[in-house]
mmCIF file of C-alpha atoms and ligand atoms in Angstrom:
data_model
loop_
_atom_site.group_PDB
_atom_site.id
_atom_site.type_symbol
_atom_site.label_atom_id
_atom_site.label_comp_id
_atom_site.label_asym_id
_atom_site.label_seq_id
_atom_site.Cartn_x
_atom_site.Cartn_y
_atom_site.Cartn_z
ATOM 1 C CA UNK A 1 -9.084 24.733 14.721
ATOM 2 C CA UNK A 2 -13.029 25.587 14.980
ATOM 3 C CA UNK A 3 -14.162 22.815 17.425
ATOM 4 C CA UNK A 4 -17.795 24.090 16.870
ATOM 5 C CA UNK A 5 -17.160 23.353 13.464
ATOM 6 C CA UNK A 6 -15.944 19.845 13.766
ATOM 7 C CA UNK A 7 -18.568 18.597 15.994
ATOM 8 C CA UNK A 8 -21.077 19.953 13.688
ATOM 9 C CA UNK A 9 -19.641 17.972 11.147
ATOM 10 C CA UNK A 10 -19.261 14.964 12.804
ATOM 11 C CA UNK A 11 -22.737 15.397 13.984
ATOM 12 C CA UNK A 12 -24.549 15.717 10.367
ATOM 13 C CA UNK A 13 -22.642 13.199 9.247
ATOM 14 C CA UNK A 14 -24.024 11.171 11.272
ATOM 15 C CA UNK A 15 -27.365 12.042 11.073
ATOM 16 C CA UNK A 16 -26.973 12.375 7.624
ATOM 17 C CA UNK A 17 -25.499 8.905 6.954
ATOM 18 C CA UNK A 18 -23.131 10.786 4.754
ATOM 19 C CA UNK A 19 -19.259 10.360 3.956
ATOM 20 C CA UNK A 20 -16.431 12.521 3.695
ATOM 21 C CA UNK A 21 -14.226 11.425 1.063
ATOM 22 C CA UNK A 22 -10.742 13.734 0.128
ATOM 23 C CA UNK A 23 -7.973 13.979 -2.489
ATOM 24 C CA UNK A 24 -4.367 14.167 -1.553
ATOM 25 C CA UNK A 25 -4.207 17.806 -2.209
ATOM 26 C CA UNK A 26 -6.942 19.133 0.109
ATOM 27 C CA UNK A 27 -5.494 21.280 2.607
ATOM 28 C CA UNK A 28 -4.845 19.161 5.928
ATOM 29 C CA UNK A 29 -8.155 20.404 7.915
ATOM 30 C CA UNK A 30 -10.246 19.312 5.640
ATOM 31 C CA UNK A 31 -8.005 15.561 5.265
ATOM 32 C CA UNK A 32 -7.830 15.253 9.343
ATOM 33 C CA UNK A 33 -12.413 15.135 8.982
ATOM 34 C CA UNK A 34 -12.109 12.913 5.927
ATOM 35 C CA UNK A 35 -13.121 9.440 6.380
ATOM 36 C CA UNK A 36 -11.028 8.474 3.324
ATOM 37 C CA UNK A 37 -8.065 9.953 1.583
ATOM 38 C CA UNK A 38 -6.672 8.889 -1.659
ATOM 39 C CA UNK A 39 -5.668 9.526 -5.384
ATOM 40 C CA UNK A 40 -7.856 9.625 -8.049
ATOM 41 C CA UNK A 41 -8.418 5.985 -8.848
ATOM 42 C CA UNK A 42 -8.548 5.222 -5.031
ATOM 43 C CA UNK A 43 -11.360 7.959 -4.134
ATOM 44 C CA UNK A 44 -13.457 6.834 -7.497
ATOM 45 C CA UNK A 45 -13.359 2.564 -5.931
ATOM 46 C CA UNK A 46 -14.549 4.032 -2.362
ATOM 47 C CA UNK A 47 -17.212 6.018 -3.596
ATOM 48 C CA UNK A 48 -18.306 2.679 -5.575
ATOM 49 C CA UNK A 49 -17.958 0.528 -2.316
ATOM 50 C CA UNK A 50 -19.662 2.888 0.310
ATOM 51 C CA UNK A 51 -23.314 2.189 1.123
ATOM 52 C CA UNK A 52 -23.668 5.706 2.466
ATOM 53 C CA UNK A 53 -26.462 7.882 0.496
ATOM 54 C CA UNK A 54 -24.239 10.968 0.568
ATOM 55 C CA UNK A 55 -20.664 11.554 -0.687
ATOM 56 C CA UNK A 56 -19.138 14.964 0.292
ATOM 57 C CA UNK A 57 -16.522 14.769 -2.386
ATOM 58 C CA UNK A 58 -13.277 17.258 -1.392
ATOM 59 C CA UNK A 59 -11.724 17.296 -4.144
ATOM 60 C CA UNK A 60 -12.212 18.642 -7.689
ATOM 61 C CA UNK A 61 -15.116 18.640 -10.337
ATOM 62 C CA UNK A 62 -14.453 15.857 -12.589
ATOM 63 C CA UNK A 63 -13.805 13.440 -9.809
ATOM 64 C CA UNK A 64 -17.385 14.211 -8.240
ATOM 65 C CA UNK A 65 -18.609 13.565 -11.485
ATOM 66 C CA UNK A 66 -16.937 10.416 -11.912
ATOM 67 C CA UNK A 67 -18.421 9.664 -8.939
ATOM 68 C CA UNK A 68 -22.072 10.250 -9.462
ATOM 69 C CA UNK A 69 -21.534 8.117 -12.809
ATOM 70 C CA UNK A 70 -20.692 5.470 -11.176
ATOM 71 C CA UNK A 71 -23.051 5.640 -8.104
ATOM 72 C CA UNK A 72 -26.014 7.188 -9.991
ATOM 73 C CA UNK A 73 -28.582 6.374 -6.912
ATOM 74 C CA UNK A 74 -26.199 8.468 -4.493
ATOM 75 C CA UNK A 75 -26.290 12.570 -3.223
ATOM 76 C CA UNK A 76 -22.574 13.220 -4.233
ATOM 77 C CA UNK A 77 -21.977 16.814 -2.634
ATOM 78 C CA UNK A 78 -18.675 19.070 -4.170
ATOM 79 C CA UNK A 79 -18.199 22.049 -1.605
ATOM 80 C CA UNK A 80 -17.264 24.728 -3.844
ATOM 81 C CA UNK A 81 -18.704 24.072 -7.702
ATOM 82 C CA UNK A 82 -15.913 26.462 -9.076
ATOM 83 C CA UNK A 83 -13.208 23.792 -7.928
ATOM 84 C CA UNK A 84 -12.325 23.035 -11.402
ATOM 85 C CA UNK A 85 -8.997 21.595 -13.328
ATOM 86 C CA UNK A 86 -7.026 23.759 -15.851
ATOM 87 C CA UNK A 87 -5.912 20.059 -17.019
ATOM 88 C CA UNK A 88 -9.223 19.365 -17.405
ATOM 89 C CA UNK A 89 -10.375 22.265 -19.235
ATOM 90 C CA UNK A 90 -7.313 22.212 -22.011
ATOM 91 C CA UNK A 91 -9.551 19.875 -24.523
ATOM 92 C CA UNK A 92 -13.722 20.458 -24.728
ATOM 93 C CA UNK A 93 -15.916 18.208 -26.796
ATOM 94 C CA UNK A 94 -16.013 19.405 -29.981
ATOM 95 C CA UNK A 95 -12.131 19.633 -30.398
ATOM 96 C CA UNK A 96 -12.521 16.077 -29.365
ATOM 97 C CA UNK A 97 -15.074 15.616 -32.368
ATOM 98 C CA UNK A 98 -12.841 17.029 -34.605
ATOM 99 C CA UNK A 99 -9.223 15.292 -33.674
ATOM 100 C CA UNK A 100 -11.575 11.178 -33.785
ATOM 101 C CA UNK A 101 -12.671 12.487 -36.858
ATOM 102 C CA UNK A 102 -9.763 12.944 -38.570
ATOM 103 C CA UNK A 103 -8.402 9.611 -36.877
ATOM 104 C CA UNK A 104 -11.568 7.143 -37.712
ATOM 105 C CA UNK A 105 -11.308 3.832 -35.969
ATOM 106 C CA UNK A 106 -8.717 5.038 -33.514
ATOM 107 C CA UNK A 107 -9.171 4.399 -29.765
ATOM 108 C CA UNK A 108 -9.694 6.965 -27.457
ATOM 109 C CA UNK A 109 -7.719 7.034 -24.283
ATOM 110 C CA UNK A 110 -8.482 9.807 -22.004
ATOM 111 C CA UNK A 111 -7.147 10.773 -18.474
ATOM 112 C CA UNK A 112 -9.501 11.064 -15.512
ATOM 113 C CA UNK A 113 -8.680 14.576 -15.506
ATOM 114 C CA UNK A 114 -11.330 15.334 -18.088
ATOM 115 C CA UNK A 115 -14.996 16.466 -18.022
ATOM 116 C CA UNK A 116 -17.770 13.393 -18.377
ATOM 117 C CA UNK A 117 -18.481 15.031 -21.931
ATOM 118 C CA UNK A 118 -15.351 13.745 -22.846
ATOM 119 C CA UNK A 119 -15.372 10.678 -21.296
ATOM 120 C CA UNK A 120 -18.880 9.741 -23.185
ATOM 121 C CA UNK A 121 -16.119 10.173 -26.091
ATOM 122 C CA UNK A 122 -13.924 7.809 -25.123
ATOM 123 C CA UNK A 123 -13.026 4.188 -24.817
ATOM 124 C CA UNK A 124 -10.596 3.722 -22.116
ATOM 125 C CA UNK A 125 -10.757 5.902 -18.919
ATOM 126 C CA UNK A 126 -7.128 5.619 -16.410
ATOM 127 C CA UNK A 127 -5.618 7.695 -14.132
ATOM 128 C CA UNK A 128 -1.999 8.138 -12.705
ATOM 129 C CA UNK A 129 -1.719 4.840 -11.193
ATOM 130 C CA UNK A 130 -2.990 2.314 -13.808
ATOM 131 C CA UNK A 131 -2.438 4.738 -17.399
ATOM 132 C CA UNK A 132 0.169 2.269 -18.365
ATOM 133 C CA UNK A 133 -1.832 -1.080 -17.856
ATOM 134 C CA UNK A 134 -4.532 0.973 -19.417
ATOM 135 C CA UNK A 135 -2.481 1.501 -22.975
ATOM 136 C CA UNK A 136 -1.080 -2.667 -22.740
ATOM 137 C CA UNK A 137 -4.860 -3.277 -23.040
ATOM 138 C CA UNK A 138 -5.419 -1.613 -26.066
ATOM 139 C CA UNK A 139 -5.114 -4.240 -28.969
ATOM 140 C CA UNK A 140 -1.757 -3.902 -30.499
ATOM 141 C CA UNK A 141 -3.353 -2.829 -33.717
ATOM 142 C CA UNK A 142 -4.841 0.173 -33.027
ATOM 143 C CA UNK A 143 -4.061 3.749 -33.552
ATOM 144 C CA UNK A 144 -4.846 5.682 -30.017
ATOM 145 C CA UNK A 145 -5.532 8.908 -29.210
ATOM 146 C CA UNK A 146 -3.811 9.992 -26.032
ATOM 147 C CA UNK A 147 -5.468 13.056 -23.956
ATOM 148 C CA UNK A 148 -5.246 15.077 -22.475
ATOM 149 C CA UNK A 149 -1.330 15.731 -21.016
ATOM 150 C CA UNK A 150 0.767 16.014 -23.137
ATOM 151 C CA UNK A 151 3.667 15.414 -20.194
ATOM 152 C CA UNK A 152 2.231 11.833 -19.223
ATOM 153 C CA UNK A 153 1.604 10.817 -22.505
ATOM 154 C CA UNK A 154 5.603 11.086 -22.952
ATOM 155 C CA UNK A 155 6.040 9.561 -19.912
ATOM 156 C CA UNK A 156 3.396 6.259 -21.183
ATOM 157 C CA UNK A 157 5.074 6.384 -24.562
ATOM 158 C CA UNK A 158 8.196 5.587 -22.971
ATOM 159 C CA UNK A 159 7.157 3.149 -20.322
ATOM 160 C CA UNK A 160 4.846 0.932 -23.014
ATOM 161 C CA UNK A 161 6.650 1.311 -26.281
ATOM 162 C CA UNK A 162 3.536 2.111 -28.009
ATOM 163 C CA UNK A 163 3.206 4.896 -30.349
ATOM 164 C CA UNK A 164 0.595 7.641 -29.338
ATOM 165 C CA UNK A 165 -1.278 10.360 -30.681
ATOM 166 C CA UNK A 166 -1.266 12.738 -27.690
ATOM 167 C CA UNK A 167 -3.163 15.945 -26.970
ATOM 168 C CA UNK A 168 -0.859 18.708 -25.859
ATOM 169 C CA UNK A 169 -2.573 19.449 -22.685
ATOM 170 C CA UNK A 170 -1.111 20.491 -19.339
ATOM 171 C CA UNK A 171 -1.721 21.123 -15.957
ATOM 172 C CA UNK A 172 -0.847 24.461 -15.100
ATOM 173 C CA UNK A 173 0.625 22.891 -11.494
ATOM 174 C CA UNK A 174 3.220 20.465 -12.840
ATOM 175 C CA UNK A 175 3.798 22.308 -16.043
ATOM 176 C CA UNK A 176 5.998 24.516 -13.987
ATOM 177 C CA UNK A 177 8.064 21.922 -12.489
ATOM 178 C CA UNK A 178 11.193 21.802 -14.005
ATOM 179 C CA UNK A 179 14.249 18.775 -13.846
ATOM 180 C CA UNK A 180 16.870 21.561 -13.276
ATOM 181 C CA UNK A 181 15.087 22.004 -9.958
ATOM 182 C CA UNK A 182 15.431 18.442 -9.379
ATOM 183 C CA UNK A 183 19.302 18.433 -10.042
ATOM 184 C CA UNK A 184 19.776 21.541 -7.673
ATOM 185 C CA UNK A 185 17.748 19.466 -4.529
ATOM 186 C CA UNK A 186 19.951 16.378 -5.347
ATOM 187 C CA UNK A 187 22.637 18.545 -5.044
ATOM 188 C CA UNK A 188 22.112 19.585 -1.747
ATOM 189 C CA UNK A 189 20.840 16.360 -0.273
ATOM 190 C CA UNK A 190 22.908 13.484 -2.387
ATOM 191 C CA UNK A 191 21.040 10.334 -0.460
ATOM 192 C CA UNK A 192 17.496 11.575 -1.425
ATOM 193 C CA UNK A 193 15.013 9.827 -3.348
ATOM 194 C CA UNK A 194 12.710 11.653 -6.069
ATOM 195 C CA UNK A 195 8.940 10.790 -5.892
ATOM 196 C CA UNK A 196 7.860 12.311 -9.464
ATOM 197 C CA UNK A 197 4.034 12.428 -10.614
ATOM 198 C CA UNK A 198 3.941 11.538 -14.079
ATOM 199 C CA UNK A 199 1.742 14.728 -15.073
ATOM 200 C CA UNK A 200 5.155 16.961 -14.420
ATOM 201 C CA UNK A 201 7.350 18.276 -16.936
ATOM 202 C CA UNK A 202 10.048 17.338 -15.426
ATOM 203 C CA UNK A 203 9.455 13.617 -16.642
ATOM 204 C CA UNK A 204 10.892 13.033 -19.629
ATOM 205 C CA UNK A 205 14.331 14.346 -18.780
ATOM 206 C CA UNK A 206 14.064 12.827 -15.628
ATOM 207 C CA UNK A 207 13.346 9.235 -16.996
ATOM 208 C CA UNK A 208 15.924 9.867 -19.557
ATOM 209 C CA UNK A 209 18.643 10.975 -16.268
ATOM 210 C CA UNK A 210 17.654 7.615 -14.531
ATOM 211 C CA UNK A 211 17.897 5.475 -17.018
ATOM 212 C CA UNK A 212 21.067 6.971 -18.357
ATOM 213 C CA UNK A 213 23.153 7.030 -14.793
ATOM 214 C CA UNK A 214 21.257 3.669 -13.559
ATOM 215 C CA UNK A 215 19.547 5.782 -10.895
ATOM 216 C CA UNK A 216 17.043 3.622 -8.704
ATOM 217 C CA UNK A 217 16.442 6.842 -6.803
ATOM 218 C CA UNK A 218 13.940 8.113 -9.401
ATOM 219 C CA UNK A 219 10.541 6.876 -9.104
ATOM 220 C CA UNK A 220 7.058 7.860 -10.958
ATOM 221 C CA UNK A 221 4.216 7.597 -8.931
ATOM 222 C CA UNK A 222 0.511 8.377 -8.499
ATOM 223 C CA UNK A 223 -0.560 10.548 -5.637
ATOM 224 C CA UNK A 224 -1.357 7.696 -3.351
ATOM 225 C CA UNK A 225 1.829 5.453 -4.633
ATOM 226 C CA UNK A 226 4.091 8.193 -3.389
ATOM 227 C CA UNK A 227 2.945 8.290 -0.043
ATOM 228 C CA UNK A 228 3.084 4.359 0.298
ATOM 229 C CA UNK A 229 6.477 4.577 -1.255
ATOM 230 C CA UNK A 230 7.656 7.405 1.412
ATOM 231 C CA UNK A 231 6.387 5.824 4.061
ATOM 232 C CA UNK A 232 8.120 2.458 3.063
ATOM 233 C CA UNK A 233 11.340 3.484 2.066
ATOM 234 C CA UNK A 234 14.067 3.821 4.618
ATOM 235 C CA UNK A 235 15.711 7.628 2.868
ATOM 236 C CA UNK A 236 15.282 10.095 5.558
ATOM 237 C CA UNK A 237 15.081 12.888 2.615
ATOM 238 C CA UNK A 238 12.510 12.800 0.597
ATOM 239 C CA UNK A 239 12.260 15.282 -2.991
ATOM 240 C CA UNK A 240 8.450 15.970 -3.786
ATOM 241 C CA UNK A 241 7.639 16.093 -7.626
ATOM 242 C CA UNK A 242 3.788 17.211 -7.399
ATOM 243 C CA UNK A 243 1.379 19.783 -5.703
ATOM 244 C CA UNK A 244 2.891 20.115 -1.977
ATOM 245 C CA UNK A 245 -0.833 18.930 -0.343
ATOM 246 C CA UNK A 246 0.717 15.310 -0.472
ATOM 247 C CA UNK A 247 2.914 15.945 2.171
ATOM 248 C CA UNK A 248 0.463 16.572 5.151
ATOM 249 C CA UNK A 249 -0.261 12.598 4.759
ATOM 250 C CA UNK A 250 3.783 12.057 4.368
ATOM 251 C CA UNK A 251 4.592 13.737 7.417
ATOM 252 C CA UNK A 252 1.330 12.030 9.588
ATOM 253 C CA UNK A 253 2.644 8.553 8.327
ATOM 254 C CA UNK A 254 6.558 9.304 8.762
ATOM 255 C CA UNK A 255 7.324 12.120 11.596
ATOM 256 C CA UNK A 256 10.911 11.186 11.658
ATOM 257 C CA UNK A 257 11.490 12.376 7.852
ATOM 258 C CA UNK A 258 12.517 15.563 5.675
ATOM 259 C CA UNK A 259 10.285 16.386 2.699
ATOM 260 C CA UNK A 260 11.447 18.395 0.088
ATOM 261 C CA UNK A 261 8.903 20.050 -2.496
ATOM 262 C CA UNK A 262 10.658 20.886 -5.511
ATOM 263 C CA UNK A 263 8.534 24.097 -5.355
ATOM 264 C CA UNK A 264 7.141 25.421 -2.211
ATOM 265 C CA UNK A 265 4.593 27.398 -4.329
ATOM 266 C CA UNK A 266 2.994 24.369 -6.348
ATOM 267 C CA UNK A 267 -0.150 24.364 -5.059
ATOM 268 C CA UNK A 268 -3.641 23.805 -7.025
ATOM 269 C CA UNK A 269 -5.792 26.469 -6.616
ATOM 270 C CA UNK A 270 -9.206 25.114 -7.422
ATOM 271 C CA UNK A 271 -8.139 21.689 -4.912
ATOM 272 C CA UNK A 272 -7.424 24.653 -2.073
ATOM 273 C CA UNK A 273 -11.124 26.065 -3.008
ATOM 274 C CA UNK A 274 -12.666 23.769 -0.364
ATOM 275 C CA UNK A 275 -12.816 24.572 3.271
ATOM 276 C CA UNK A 276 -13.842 23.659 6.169
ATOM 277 C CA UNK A 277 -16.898 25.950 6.709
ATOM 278 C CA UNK A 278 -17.840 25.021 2.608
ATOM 279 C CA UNK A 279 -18.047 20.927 3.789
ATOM 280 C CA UNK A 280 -20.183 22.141 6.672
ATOM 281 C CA UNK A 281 -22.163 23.769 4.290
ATOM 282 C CA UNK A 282 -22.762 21.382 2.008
ATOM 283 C CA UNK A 283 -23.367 18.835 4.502
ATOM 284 C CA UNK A 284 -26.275 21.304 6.063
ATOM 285 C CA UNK A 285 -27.622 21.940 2.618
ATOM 286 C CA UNK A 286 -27.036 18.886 0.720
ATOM 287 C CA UNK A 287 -25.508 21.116 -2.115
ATOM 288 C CA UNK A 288 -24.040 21.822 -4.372
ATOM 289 C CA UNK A 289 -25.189 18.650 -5.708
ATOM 290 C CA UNK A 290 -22.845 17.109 -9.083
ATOM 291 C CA UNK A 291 -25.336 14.898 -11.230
ATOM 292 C CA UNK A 292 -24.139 14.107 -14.656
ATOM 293 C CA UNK A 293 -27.231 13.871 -17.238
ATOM 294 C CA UNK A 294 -28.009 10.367 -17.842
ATOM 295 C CA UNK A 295 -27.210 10.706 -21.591
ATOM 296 C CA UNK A 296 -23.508 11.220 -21.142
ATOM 297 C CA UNK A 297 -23.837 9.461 -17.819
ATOM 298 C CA UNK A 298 -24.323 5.891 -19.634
ATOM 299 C CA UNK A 299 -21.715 6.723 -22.053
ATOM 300 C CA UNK A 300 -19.042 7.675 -20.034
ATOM 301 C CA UNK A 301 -19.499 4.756 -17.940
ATOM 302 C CA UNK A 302 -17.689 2.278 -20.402
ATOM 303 C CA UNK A 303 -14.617 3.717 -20.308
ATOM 304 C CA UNK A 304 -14.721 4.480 -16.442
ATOM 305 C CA UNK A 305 -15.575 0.906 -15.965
ATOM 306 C CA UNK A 306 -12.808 0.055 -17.690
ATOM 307 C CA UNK A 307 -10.721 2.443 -15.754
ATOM 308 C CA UNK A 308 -11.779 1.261 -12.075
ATOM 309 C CA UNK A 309 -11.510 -2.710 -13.303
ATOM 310 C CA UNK A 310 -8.047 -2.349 -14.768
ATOM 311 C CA UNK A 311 -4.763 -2.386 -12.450
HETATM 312 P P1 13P B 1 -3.673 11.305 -8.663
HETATM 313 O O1 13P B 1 -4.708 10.461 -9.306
HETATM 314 O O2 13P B 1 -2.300 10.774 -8.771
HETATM 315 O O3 13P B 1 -4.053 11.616 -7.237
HETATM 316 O O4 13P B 1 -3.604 12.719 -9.432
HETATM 317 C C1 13P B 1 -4.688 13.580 -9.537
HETATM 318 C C2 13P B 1 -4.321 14.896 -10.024
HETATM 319 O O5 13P B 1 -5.132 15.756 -10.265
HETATM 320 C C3 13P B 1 -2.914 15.171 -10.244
HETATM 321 O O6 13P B 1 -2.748 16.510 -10.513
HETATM 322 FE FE1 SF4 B 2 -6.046 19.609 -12.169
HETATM 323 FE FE2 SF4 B 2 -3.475 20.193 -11.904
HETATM 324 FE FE3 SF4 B 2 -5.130 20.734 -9.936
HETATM 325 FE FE4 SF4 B 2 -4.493 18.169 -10.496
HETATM 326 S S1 SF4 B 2 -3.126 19.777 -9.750
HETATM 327 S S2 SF4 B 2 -6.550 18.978 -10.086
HETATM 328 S S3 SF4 B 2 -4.321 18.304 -12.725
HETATM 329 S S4 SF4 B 2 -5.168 21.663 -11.989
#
């Protein structure tokens, strides 16, 4: 580790009043300068609280745009602009148009995981932790539109009971994960417990495994819920359902235990896009900067509202 490189950070930071905030899935130099580290819905309540004028957001570009909708009079800084989301980038705007046209009067429900275009579209924001508190506050009545993955919109479905229209959008991370991998870890170490993010394919069977053999062992989890939950839980082995960036914070909080990605090679390229040297930068620089126009700014912020109030 670049020492030069930390105290320069540390220093301009300082100076700078500025704030470090990272995702999960950041590689684990750039989590050990963070001031905070969380999931999405975690990261988008800490930019809200902080009275710092600059946010150096690690992480990818929607969340810095959530961000700067919600804190509108603060610098919020994304190292590398090309750290994108291929979840993200599976519905644009006008396919949005098209699918609420053909649906009039039905609600819009869309994951973080989309670009503030879309979110000016919508009614309800939510993101991995709170997506099914988000759907119970949708009146009954309602037809919704579900977007944009297609895996957690099975796995809401299921958990609410409530019918959804859902886009069939995927994340090119968790796409790959499959439940036969599951079987073959549990397998080998019989006493684990699965921590599963909802956005894998893996879901549905695996819900339909648990429920079917009464397995308690089985949990679906945001980001941040899975690291409570493995630092909590008293299983030494631990199977990892999501991109393997989690585990730095795992391993931190809980030395003594053995965690297990289901896939050694499931890691987000776009989240691994920000380095050391590019926070520096930014920090120096103050850019690149991520302002939303104010148009879709003050549109999207209904349903992000909504998002960071509920659950
Ligand atoms: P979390 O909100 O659970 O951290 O998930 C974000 C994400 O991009 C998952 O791929
Ligand atoms: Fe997007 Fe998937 Fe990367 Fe999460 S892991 S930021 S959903 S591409």
């Amino acid at each position: 580790m670049d020492l030069n490189i930390l105290n320069e950070i540390s220093n301009l930071k300082k100076i700078k009043n500025a704030v470090i905030l990272a995702h999960n899935y950041q590689i684990p130099e750039v989590q050990d300068i963070a001031d905070f580290i969380g999931d999405s819905l975690g990261l988008a309540r800490k930019a809200v609280e902080l009275e710092s004028e600059i946010i150096v957001f690690c992480g990818v570009h929607f969340m810095a745009e959530t961000a700067s909708i919600l804190c509108p009079n603060k610098k919020i800084l994304l190292p590398d602009l090309d750290a994108g989301c291929s979840l993200a980038d599976s519905i644009n705007v006008e396919q949005l148009k098209e699918w609420k046209k053909k649906n009039p009067g039905a609600v819009v429900v869309s994951y973080v995981n989309t670009t503030a275009e879309i979110k000016a579209e919508s009614d309800y924001c939510f993101t991995s932790s709170n997506a099914v508190k988000i759907i119970e506050a949708v009146p009954e009545n309602k037809k919704i539109l579900f977007l944009p993955d297609m895996f957690l919109g099975a796995y809401v479905q299921k958990k609410t009971k409530r019918k959804l229209d859902i886009w069939p959008g995927e994340c090119h991370v968790h796409a790959a994960m499959t439940y036969e991998e599951i079987k073959n870890l549990r397998d080998d170490f019989p006493d684990s417990e699965v921590l599963i993010h909802p956005e894998c394919a893996c879901g549905s069977e695996a819900m339909y495994y648990s429920e079917k053999n009464n397995d308690k062992e089985m949990h679906f989890l945001s980001t941040e819920a899975m690291i409570n939950k493995s630092k909590e839980t008293d299983s030494k082995n631990l199977i990892v359902a999501t991109e393997t960036g989690v585990i730095h914070k795992m391993k931190k909080l809980s030395p003594d235990k053995n965690f297990i990605p289901i896939n050694r090679s499931a890691t987000c390229k776009y989240m691994k896009m920000i380095t050391l040297d590019k926070v520096l930068s930014a920090l120096k620089n103050e850019r690149p900067e991520v302002k939303v126009a104010k148009d879709i700014s003050v549109k999207a912020k209904t349903a992000i509202d909504r998002m960071v109030s509920i659950g």
